[in-house]
Structure formats: C-alpha cells, structure tokens
Amino acid sequence: MAALLSVENLRIVYGAVEALKGISLALNQGEIVTVLGANGAGKSTLLRAISGLVPPESGAVYLDGEALNAVPPYDIVRKGISQSPEGRRVFATLTVEENLNLGAYTRQTHKKEVAEARARVFELFPILVQRRNQLSGTLSGGEQQMLAMGRALMSNPRILLLDEPSLGLSPLFVKLIFKIIREINAQGVSILLVEQNARKALGIANRGYVLETGVISVSGPASDLRDDKKIQEAYLGGAALKRKHTA
C-alpha cells in the first residue's frame, strides 16, 4: 500500500547551507509519525518543505502519489495538509475566533463545513469557547498553542503537521496537548509530529525518525526507538534512562 505522504530524496539548500541532505520518509493513513532531533537538525525545514514554503533543490514530496513540488502552499492546504508552526504564531491583535476563521480561508465558500470544523475545534479545545472574543495576544502560551492547532484544523486536513507543540509549555499543558493530539488522530487525521520532547513523542507515535544535521540517522517503530540505548542517551537523558530501569 502506498503511503499517504512520502518524502523522497529531499534536498533543501539555503545559500551555502544544505539543510536537508536527500532524506526520505513516509506517513501512512491513520499514523502518528514523529521526527526527533536537536535544534538545527532540519526538522522545521522538513515541515516547511512539505507545506510548500521552501522549494526543494532536488527530490520530491508526494501526497497520495501526486508530486507537490510545483503546488503553491494554499493549494497544498486545499489538498489536505495543514501545519501548526513552531512558536504558535497566532495573530495577536485578532480575536480567537478571527484566528480560527483565517484557518478556514481555503474553505470560505463552504460555510456549513466551516461551522462544523469550528464546532469540532471547540469540542477539542473547550477553553477556546470561553476565549473566542478575546485578543489572542492575551492568551497564555498553552492557550495559544491550542489556538494554533485549532486554526490548523479549520481546513479539515487529512494530515496535520505539528512543529514543537510542547515547546515552552508547563508540564500540565504538555500532558493536555499530547492527549489532544491522540484525540485528533483518533478522529482520522494522520499526524507528522516534530518534537524535542522525545519521551512524550515516542509515547504516542507509531513510528519515528531521528534527524541529525539534515540526515536521517535512525528510523523504526516508536517502541524500538524508545528501547534504543543511543536514542535514550541522546534524547531521553541519563535520568530518564534510570527511571526506565527502576520503574
């Protein structure tokens, strides 16, 4: 069975810097796949390339076998790929509801579908109902992350790209965000998750890839990556390893 989303030999070059060095990966229907790696490994570049925001030097991104290289970003959204970016990037001077409406800009002629998507977002993130008329810049970091994810869901995506959803959040919000990611996936959305919190990411993912300086160094089932000593030492830390053995 062909993958829902596949990246094949993708190279991304910024000037003299080769950010991605011919990487390949796949996301199957219904999966959560995580991409781990340190800062500067190329994780965000990968998501931006899939979204059509940076052109590849070579290689290609395919959705259901269709190459997306020449497809503009707004049409990639229409085809079913949406992204919640690192740093949330909500529009601070717009209300929560106005931010959500922007997420549905490709579907404005489908008012019923937009209303259904908004209801679904409010069901996933009840706090946004209370905050719907509040300026987004006044939300907490965790609430802004929920808004960014909700905005990405307003286009009814088949694939949700999540870039560091737990970054800078309190442990309580991190736990809640990962619970909601599971719920989104259970509703039929396939998820490509870029995340530095390897423990949490591998806890919900089906498979994972480790990206190091533009190259995929390790890949496999999430359970195998959790048990890999090199992964534990590099991304889970000695304390995490000790807890694993004493739990």
PDB file of N, CA and C in Angstrom, residues 72-82 99-111 113-114 117 151-157:
ATOM      1  N   PRO A  72       1.373  25.424  -5.136  1.00  0.00           N
ATOM      2  CA  PRO A  72       1.531  26.525  -4.182  1.00  0.00           C
ATOM      3  C   PRO A  72       0.996  26.149  -2.802  1.00  0.00           C
ATOM      4  N   PRO A  73       1.502  26.795  -1.753  1.00  0.00           N
ATOM      5  CA  PRO A  73       1.120  26.421  -0.385  1.00  0.00           C
ATOM      6  C   PRO A  73      -0.388  26.406  -0.132  1.00  0.00           C
ATOM      7  N   TYR A  74      -1.118  27.398  -0.667  1.00  0.00           N
ATOM      8  CA  TYR A  74      -2.554  27.433  -0.390  1.00  0.00           C
ATOM      9  C   TYR A  74      -3.277  26.249  -1.015  1.00  0.00           C
ATOM     10  N   ASP A  75      -2.767  25.744  -2.155  1.00  0.00           N
ATOM     11  CA  ASP A  75      -3.381  24.566  -2.754  1.00  0.00           C
ATOM     12  C   ASP A  75      -2.983  23.287  -2.017  1.00  0.00           C
ATOM     13  N   ILE A  76      -1.810  23.301  -1.404  1.00  0.00           N
ATOM     14  CA  ILE A  76      -1.429  22.158  -0.561  1.00  0.00           C
ATOM     15  C   ILE A  76      -2.380  22.057   0.628  1.00  0.00           C
ATOM     16  N   VAL A  77      -2.770  23.207   1.177  1.00  0.00           N
ATOM     17  CA  VAL A  77      -3.774  23.213   2.252  1.00  0.00           C
ATOM     18  C   VAL A  77      -5.097  22.663   1.726  1.00  0.00           C
ATOM     19  N   ARG A  78      -5.505  23.102   0.551  1.00  0.00           N
ATOM     20  CA  ARG A  78      -6.760  22.605  -0.033  1.00  0.00           C
ATOM     21  C   ARG A  78      -6.722  21.092  -0.252  1.00  0.00           C
ATOM     22  N   LYS A  79      -5.554  20.570  -0.576  1.00  0.00           N
ATOM     23  CA  LYS A  79      -5.413  19.136  -0.826  1.00  0.00           C
ATOM     24  C   LYS A  79      -5.405  18.324   0.469  1.00  0.00           C
ATOM     25  N   GLY A  80      -5.276  19.009   1.624  1.00  0.00           N
ATOM     26  CA  GLY A  80      -5.441  18.280   2.877  1.00  0.00           C
ATOM     27  C   GLY A  80      -4.266  18.269   3.824  1.00  0.00           C
ATOM     28  N   ILE A  81      -3.277  19.153   3.612  1.00  0.00           N
ATOM     29  CA  ILE A  81      -2.137  19.219   4.529  1.00  0.00           C
ATOM     30  C   ILE A  81      -2.137  20.583   5.214  1.00  0.00           C
ATOM     31  N   SER A  82      -2.155  20.569   6.543  1.00  0.00           N
ATOM     32  CA  SER A  82      -2.168  21.812   7.296  1.00  0.00           C
ATOM     33  C   SER A  82      -1.091  21.767   8.374  1.00  0.00           C
ATOM     34  N   ASN A  99      -8.820  34.361  14.451  1.00  0.00           N
ATOM     35  CA  ASN A  99      -7.701  33.487  14.113  1.00  0.00           C
ATOM     36  C   ASN A  99      -8.200  32.169  13.528  1.00  0.00           C
ATOM     37  N   LEU A 100      -9.219  31.606  14.141  1.00  0.00           N
ATOM     38  CA  LEU A 100      -9.764  30.345  13.641  1.00  0.00           C
ATOM     39  C   LEU A 100     -10.324  30.517  12.232  1.00  0.00           C
ATOM     40  N   ASN A 101     -11.016  31.625  12.009  1.00  0.00           N
ATOM     41  CA  ASN A 101     -11.594  31.860  10.685  1.00  0.00           C
ATOM     42  C   ASN A 101     -10.506  31.948   9.609  1.00  0.00           C
ATOM     43  N   LEU A 102      -9.360  32.495   9.961  1.00  0.00           N
ATOM     44  CA  LEU A 102      -8.257  32.558   8.999  1.00  0.00           C
ATOM     45  C   LEU A 102      -7.792  31.156   8.607  1.00  0.00           C
ATOM     46  N   GLY A 103      -7.884  30.222   9.542  1.00  0.00           N
ATOM     47  CA  GLY A 103      -7.507  28.846   9.239  1.00  0.00           C
ATOM     48  C   GLY A 103      -8.415  28.191   8.219  1.00  0.00           C
ATOM     49  N   ALA A 104      -9.598  28.764   8.023  1.00  0.00           N
ATOM     50  CA  ALA A 104     -10.562  28.208   7.066  1.00  0.00           C
ATOM     51  C   ALA A 104     -10.605  29.002   5.775  1.00  0.00           C
ATOM     52  N   TYR A 105      -9.551  29.786   5.496  1.00  0.00           N
ATOM     53  CA  TYR A 105      -9.616  30.699   4.340  1.00  0.00           C
ATOM     54  C   TYR A 105      -9.760  29.963   3.015  1.00  0.00           C
ATOM     55  N   THR A 106      -9.305  28.708   2.948  1.00  0.00           N
ATOM     56  CA  THR A 106      -9.431  27.963   1.694  1.00  0.00           C
ATOM     57  C   THR A 106     -10.825  27.355   1.531  1.00  0.00           C
ATOM     58  N   ARG A 107     -11.670  27.474   2.555  1.00  0.00           N
ATOM     59  CA  ARG A 107     -12.992  26.822   2.527  1.00  0.00           C
ATOM     60  C   ARG A 107     -14.119  27.819   2.767  1.00  0.00           C
ATOM     61  N   GLN A 108     -13.865  29.112   2.521  1.00  0.00           N
ATOM     62  CA  GLN A 108     -14.850  30.128   2.858  1.00  0.00           C
ATOM     63  C   GLN A 108     -16.168  29.955   2.106  1.00  0.00           C
ATOM     64  N   THR A 109     -16.152  29.303   0.952  1.00  0.00           N
ATOM     65  CA  THR A 109     -17.397  29.097   0.207  1.00  0.00           C
ATOM     66  C   THR A 109     -18.191  27.906   0.735  1.00  0.00           C
ATOM     67  N   HIS A 110     -17.629  27.178   1.691  1.00  0.00           N
ATOM     68  CA  HIS A 110     -18.308  26.016   2.270  1.00  0.00           C
ATOM     69  C   HIS A 110     -18.683  26.342   3.725  1.00  0.00           C
ATOM     70  N   LYS A 111     -19.674  27.197   3.879  1.00  0.00           N
ATOM     71  CA  LYS A 111     -19.988  27.735   5.207  1.00  0.00           C
ATOM     72  C   LYS A 111     -20.396  26.652   6.205  1.00  0.00           C
ATOM     73  N   GLU A 113     -19.387  23.508   6.227  1.00  0.00           N
ATOM     74  CA  GLU A 113     -18.182  22.780   6.620  1.00  0.00           C
ATOM     75  C   GLU A 113     -17.335  23.597   7.593  1.00  0.00           C
ATOM     76  N   VAL A 114     -17.273  24.903   7.367  1.00  0.00           N
ATOM     77  CA  VAL A 114     -16.509  25.766   8.273  1.00  0.00           C
ATOM     78  C   VAL A 114     -17.139  25.765   9.660  1.00  0.00           C
ATOM     79  N   ALA A 117     -16.333  22.528  11.305  1.00  0.00           N
ATOM     80  CA  ALA A 117     -14.932  22.496  11.741  1.00  0.00           C
ATOM     81  C   ALA A 117     -14.749  23.318  13.007  1.00  0.00           C
ATOM     82  N   ARG A 151      -6.571  26.366  14.714  1.00  0.00           N
ATOM     83  CA  ARG A 151      -6.553  27.089  13.437  1.00  0.00           C
ATOM     84  C   ARG A 151      -6.150  26.151  12.298  1.00  0.00           C
ATOM     85  N   ALA A 152      -5.158  25.292  12.539  1.00  0.00           N
ATOM     86  CA  ALA A 152      -4.712  24.340  11.512  1.00  0.00           C
ATOM     87  C   ALA A 152      -5.810  23.326  11.182  1.00  0.00           C
ATOM     88  N   LEU A 153      -6.652  23.005  12.157  1.00  0.00           N
ATOM     89  CA  LEU A 153      -7.716  22.027  11.937  1.00  0.00           C
ATOM     90  C   LEU A 153      -8.914  22.608  11.196  1.00  0.00           C
ATOM     91  N   MET A 154      -8.973  23.933  11.104  1.00  0.00           N
ATOM     92  CA  MET A 154     -10.140  24.568  10.472  1.00  0.00           C
ATOM     93  C   MET A 154     -10.241  24.267   8.980  1.00  0.00           C
ATOM     94  N   SER A 155      -9.158  23.824   8.359  1.00  0.00           N
ATOM     95  CA  SER A 155      -9.209  23.484   6.937  1.00  0.00           C
ATOM     96  C   SER A 155      -9.592  22.013   6.705  1.00  0.00           C
ATOM     97  N   ASN A 156      -9.981  21.329   7.787  1.00  0.00           N
ATOM     98  CA  ASN A 156     -10.331  19.902   7.707  1.00  0.00           C
ATOM     99  C   ASN A 156      -9.226  19.077   7.054  1.00  0.00           C
ATOM    100  N   PRO A 157      -8.025  19.116   7.608  1.00  0.00           N
ATOM    101  CA  PRO A 157      -6.906  18.426   6.956  1.00  0.00           C
ATOM    102  C   PRO A 157      -6.980  16.911   7.094  1.00  0.00           C
TER     103      PRO A 157
END
